[in-house]
């Protein structure tokens, strides 16, 4: 009887310990999954925010090309585009953190940022040529080429970010 009782106590303690261990492992795994899910949401949020700022900058560029050139005054457009460029520049470290500094999405984000900057320089060149009364055909052609590059890199960023999010398990991606 004592042996049976001892076996029951040892068995009960072992079972309780195993059950506690399994419960602790399950809670730990749940926390890991929650952290992964939050990280995925952060990646998607950062990608969408950056893509939105880039889209807004390109929309302003289009408006600046037509409205600003027609009215021969693009100061407002350029200042608003500079604000968007600053916003994008501030978001780059977040993209690097979310996706990894050497990821395809981070590389594309850097190129988008550089292309917005190049478009701003070209747009300023168009406005300067207009104010001097010079022919703007060459500056305009270079601006158009920069805008095509910007558009291509924006597309590449969206595709790269989407692919990295899907590869990491986030299938609810909208970029």
mmCIF file of C-alpha atoms in Angstrom:
data_model
loop_
_atom_site.group_PDB
_atom_site.id
_atom_site.type_symbol
_atom_site.label_atom_id
_atom_site.label_comp_id
_atom_site.label_asym_id
_atom_site.label_seq_id
_atom_site.Cartn_x
_atom_site.Cartn_y
_atom_site.Cartn_z
ATOM 1 C CA UNK A 1 0.000 0.000 0.000
ATOM 2 C CA UNK A 2 2.816 2.412 0.818
ATOM 3 C CA UNK A 3 4.493 1.582 -2.494
ATOM 4 C CA UNK A 4 1.278 2.212 -4.386
ATOM 5 C CA UNK A 5 0.839 5.497 -2.580
ATOM 6 C CA UNK A 6 4.463 6.499 -3.352
ATOM 7 C CA UNK A 7 4.034 5.591 -7.007
ATOM 8 C CA UNK A 8 0.820 7.628 -7.128
ATOM 9 C CA UNK A 9 2.470 10.648 -5.497
ATOM 10 C CA UNK A 10 5.530 10.474 -7.782
ATOM 11 C CA UNK A 11 3.294 9.923 -10.815
ATOM 12 C CA UNK A 12 1.070 12.815 -9.810
ATOM 13 C CA UNK A 13 3.998 15.133 -9.268
ATOM 14 C CA UNK A 14 5.575 14.094 -12.560
ATOM 15 C CA UNK A 15 2.292 14.599 -14.386
ATOM 16 C CA UNK A 16 1.792 17.989 -12.786
ATOM 17 C CA UNK A 17 5.325 19.032 -13.671
ATOM 18 C CA UNK A 18 4.876 17.877 -17.262
ATOM 19 C CA UNK A 19 1.524 19.618 -17.478
ATOM 20 C CA UNK A 20 3.010 22.826 -16.075
ATOM 21 C CA UNK A 21 5.911 22.591 -18.510
ATOM 22 C CA UNK A 22 3.581 22.106 -21.446
ATOM 23 C CA UNK A 23 1.425 25.025 -20.294
ATOM 24 C CA UNK A 24 4.500 27.257 -19.914
ATOM 25 C CA UNK A 25 5.721 26.255 -23.384
ATOM 26 C CA UNK A 26 2.269 26.978 -24.862
ATOM 27 C CA UNK A 27 2.179 30.436 -23.267
ATOM 28 C CA UNK A 28 5.706 31.175 -24.477
ATOM 29 C CA UNK A 29 4.793 30.061 -27.999
ATOM 30 C CA UNK A 30 1.659 32.212 -27.910
ATOM 31 C CA UNK A 31 3.755 35.257 -26.942
ATOM 32 C CA UNK A 32 6.170 34.498 -29.811
ATOM 33 C CA UNK A 33 3.281 34.301 -32.241
ATOM 34 C CA UNK A 34 1.859 37.581 -30.911
ATOM 35 C CA UNK A 35 5.251 39.255 -31.356
ATOM 36 C CA UNK A 36 5.551 37.877 -34.904
ATOM 37 C CA UNK A 37 2.069 39.109 -35.740
ATOM 38 C CA UNK A 38 2.820 42.561 -34.340
ATOM 39 C CA UNK A 39 6.074 42.671 -36.305
ATOM 40 C CA UNK A 40 4.194 41.744 -39.482
ATOM 41 C CA UNK A 41 1.625 44.461 -38.844
ATOM 42 C CA UNK A 42 4.408 46.970 -38.208
ATOM 43 C CA UNK A 43 6.086 46.009 -41.487
ATOM 44 C CA UNK A 44 2.830 46.441 -43.394
ATOM 45 C CA UNK A 45 2.060 49.755 -41.685
ATOM 46 C CA UNK A 46 5.508 51.177 -42.417
ATOM 47 C CA UNK A 47 5.385 50.004 -46.027
ATOM 48 C CA UNK A 48 1.934 51.485 -46.572
ATOM 49 C CA UNK A 49 2.847 54.785 -44.922
ATOM 50 C CA UNK A 50 6.022 55.135 -46.963
ATOM 51 C CA UNK A 51 4.225 54.161 -50.175
ATOM 52 C CA UNK A 52 1.498 56.715 -49.411
ATOM 53 C CA UNK A 53 4.025 59.504 -48.901
ATOM 54 C CA UNK A 54 5.761 58.571 -52.167
ATOM 55 C CA UNK A 55 2.446 58.519 -54.035
ATOM 56 C CA UNK A 56 1.545 61.918 -52.614
ATOM 57 C CA UNK A 57 4.922 63.317 -53.653
ATOM 58 C CA UNK A 58 4.463 62.016 -57.188
ATOM 59 C CA UNK A 59 0.924 63.429 -57.364
ATOM 60 C CA UNK A 60 2.264 66.802 -56.286
ATOM 61 C CA UNK A 61 4.965 66.506 -58.918
ATOM 62 C CA UNK A 62 2.343 65.952 -61.597
ATOM 63 C CA UNK A 63 0.346 68.939 -60.360
ATOM 64 C CA UNK A 64 3.502 71.041 -60.139
ATOM 65 C CA UNK A 65 4.446 70.160 -63.696
ATOM 66 C CA UNK A 66 1.167 71.361 -65.109
ATOM 67 C CA UNK A 67 -0.243 73.938 -62.738
ATOM 68 C CA UNK A 68 3.036 75.416 -61.557
ATOM 69 C CA UNK A 69 4.507 75.669 -65.035
ATOM 70 C CA UNK A 70 1.309 77.129 -66.466
ATOM 71 C CA UNK A 71 1.159 79.749 -63.714
ATOM 72 C CA UNK A 72 4.940 80.188 -63.759
ATOM 73 C CA UNK A 73 5.053 79.788 -59.981
ATOM 74 C CA UNK A 74 5.846 76.492 -58.340
ATOM 75 C CA UNK A 75 7.089 77.600 -54.944
ATOM 76 C CA UNK A 76 4.078 76.161 -53.138
ATOM 77 C CA UNK A 77 4.361 72.832 -54.935
ATOM 78 C CA UNK A 78 8.070 72.559 -54.287
ATOM 79 C CA UNK A 79 7.691 73.345 -50.575
ATOM 80 C CA UNK A 80 4.920 70.749 -50.231
ATOM 81 C CA UNK A 81 6.997 68.177 -52.107
ATOM 82 C CA UNK A 82 9.951 68.960 -49.842
ATOM 83 C CA UNK A 83 7.733 68.215 -46.845
ATOM 84 C CA UNK A 84 6.786 64.838 -48.346
ATOM 85 C CA UNK A 85 10.426 64.119 -49.139
ATOM 86 C CA UNK A 86 11.356 64.954 -45.541
ATOM 87 C CA UNK A 87 8.612 62.633 -44.310
ATOM 88 C CA UNK A 88 9.903 59.844 -46.528
ATOM 89 C CA UNK A 89 13.480 60.440 -45.376
ATOM 90 C CA UNK A 90 12.390 60.222 -41.740
ATOM 91 C CA UNK A 91 10.557 56.957 -42.469
ATOM 92 C CA UNK A 92 13.549 55.247 -44.089
ATOM 93 C CA UNK A 93 15.034 54.071 -40.766
ATOM 94 C CA UNK A 94 11.654 52.551 -39.882
ATOM 95 C CA UNK A 95 11.587 50.718 -43.212
ATOM 96 C CA UNK A 96 15.121 49.471 -42.536
ATOM 97 C CA UNK A 97 14.095 48.305 -39.064
ATOM 98 C CA UNK A 98 10.896 46.638 -40.253
ATOM 99 C CA UNK A 99 12.319 44.910 -43.331
ATOM 100 C CA UNK A 100 16.042 44.766 -42.625
ATOM 101 C CA UNK A 101 18.601 47.283 -43.855
ATOM 102 C CA UNK A 102 19.736 45.130 -46.768
ATOM 103 C CA UNK A 103 16.354 43.858 -47.879
ATOM 104 C CA UNK A 104 14.967 44.438 -51.343
ATOM 105 C CA UNK A 105 12.195 46.624 -49.905
ATOM 106 C CA UNK A 106 14.696 48.816 -48.034
ATOM 107 C CA UNK A 107 16.868 49.195 -51.125
ATOM 108 C CA UNK A 108 13.839 50.145 -53.207
ATOM 109 C CA UNK A 109 12.673 52.633 -50.548
ATOM 110 C CA UNK A 110 16.060 54.356 -50.645
ATOM 111 C CA UNK A 111 15.817 54.585 -54.438
ATOM 112 C CA UNK A 112 12.281 56.002 -54.254
ATOM 113 C CA UNK A 113 13.548 58.644 -51.857
ATOM 114 C CA UNK A 114 16.470 59.470 -54.169
ATOM 115 C CA UNK A 115 14.153 59.708 -57.180
ATOM 116 C CA UNK A 116 11.820 62.135 -55.392
ATOM 117 C CA UNK A 117 14.869 64.252 -54.622
ATOM 118 C CA UNK A 118 16.011 64.066 -58.258
ATOM 119 C CA UNK A 119 12.528 65.087 -59.433
ATOM 120 C CA UNK A 120 12.612 68.066 -57.086
ATOM 121 C CA UNK A 121 15.956 69.165 -58.540
ATOM 122 C CA UNK A 122 14.653 68.802 -62.103
ATOM 123 C CA UNK A 123 11.439 70.632 -61.283
ATOM 124 C CA UNK A 124 13.462 73.467 -59.777
ATOM 125 C CA UNK A 125 15.489 73.503 -63.008
ATOM 126 C CA UNK A 126 12.309 73.828 -65.068
ATOM 127 C CA UNK A 127 11.067 76.704 -62.915
ATOM 128 C CA UNK A 128 14.470 78.432 -63.031
ATOM 129 C CA UNK A 129 14.554 78.145 -66.826
ATOM 130 C CA UNK A 130 11.036 79.579 -67.022
ATOM 131 C CA UNK A 131 11.966 82.546 -64.852
ATOM 132 C CA UNK A 132 15.024 83.244 -67.003
ATOM 133 C CA UNK A 133 12.879 82.983 -70.110
ATOM 134 C CA UNK A 134 14.961 80.042 -71.399
ATOM 135 C CA UNK A 135 13.675 77.122 -73.404
ATOM 136 C CA UNK A 136 12.547 74.401 -70.999
ATOM 137 C CA UNK A 137 12.416 71.488 -73.448
ATOM 138 C CA UNK A 138 15.635 69.873 -72.243
ATOM 139 C CA UNK A 139 14.838 70.395 -68.555
ATOM 140 C CA UNK A 140 11.297 69.144 -69.154
ATOM 141 C CA UNK A 141 12.567 65.971 -70.863
ATOM 142 C CA UNK A 142 14.942 65.276 -67.962
ATOM 143 C CA UNK A 143 12.091 65.846 -65.490
ATOM 144 C CA UNK A 144 9.894 63.410 -67.413
ATOM 145 C CA UNK A 145 12.695 60.810 -67.358
ATOM 146 C CA UNK A 146 13.154 61.250 -63.594
ATOM 147 C CA UNK A 147 9.428 60.890 -63.050
ATOM 148 C CA UNK A 148 9.413 57.609 -65.009
ATOM 149 C CA UNK A 149 12.265 56.379 -62.787
ATOM 150 C CA UNK A 150 10.336 57.418 -59.695
ATOM 151 C CA UNK A 151 7.272 55.556 -60.901
ATOM 152 C CA UNK A 152 9.310 52.414 -61.654
ATOM 153 C CA UNK A 153 10.977 52.453 -58.224
ATOM 154 C CA UNK A 154 7.665 53.062 -56.468
ATOM 155 C CA UNK A 155 6.269 50.000 -58.226
ATOM 156 C CA UNK A 156 9.371 47.993 -57.331
ATOM 157 C CA UNK A 157 9.100 49.040 -53.680
ATOM 158 C CA UNK A 158 5.472 47.938 -53.528
ATOM 159 C CA UNK A 159 6.250 44.583 -55.107
ATOM 160 C CA UNK A 160 9.306 43.966 -52.910
ATOM 161 C CA UNK A 161 7.519 44.930 -49.698
ATOM 162 C CA UNK A 162 4.507 42.805 -50.614
ATOM 163 C CA UNK A 163 6.719 39.810 -51.451
ATOM 164 C CA UNK A 164 8.648 40.088 -48.186
ATOM 165 C CA UNK A 165 5.462 40.391 -46.156
ATOM 166 C CA UNK A 166 3.897 37.377 -47.857
ATOM 167 C CA UNK A 167 7.122 35.395 -47.415
ATOM 168 C CA UNK A 168 6.978 36.183 -43.691
ATOM 169 C CA UNK A 169 3.415 34.948 -43.387
ATOM 170 C CA UNK A 170 1.375 38.129 -43.753
ATOM 171 C CA UNK A 171 -1.172 37.280 -46.418
ATOM 172 C CA UNK A 172 -3.402 40.322 -45.777
ATOM 173 C CA UNK A 173 -1.075 42.741 -47.532
ATOM 174 C CA UNK A 174 -2.203 45.926 -49.273
ATOM 175 C CA UNK A 175 0.579 48.178 -50.465
#
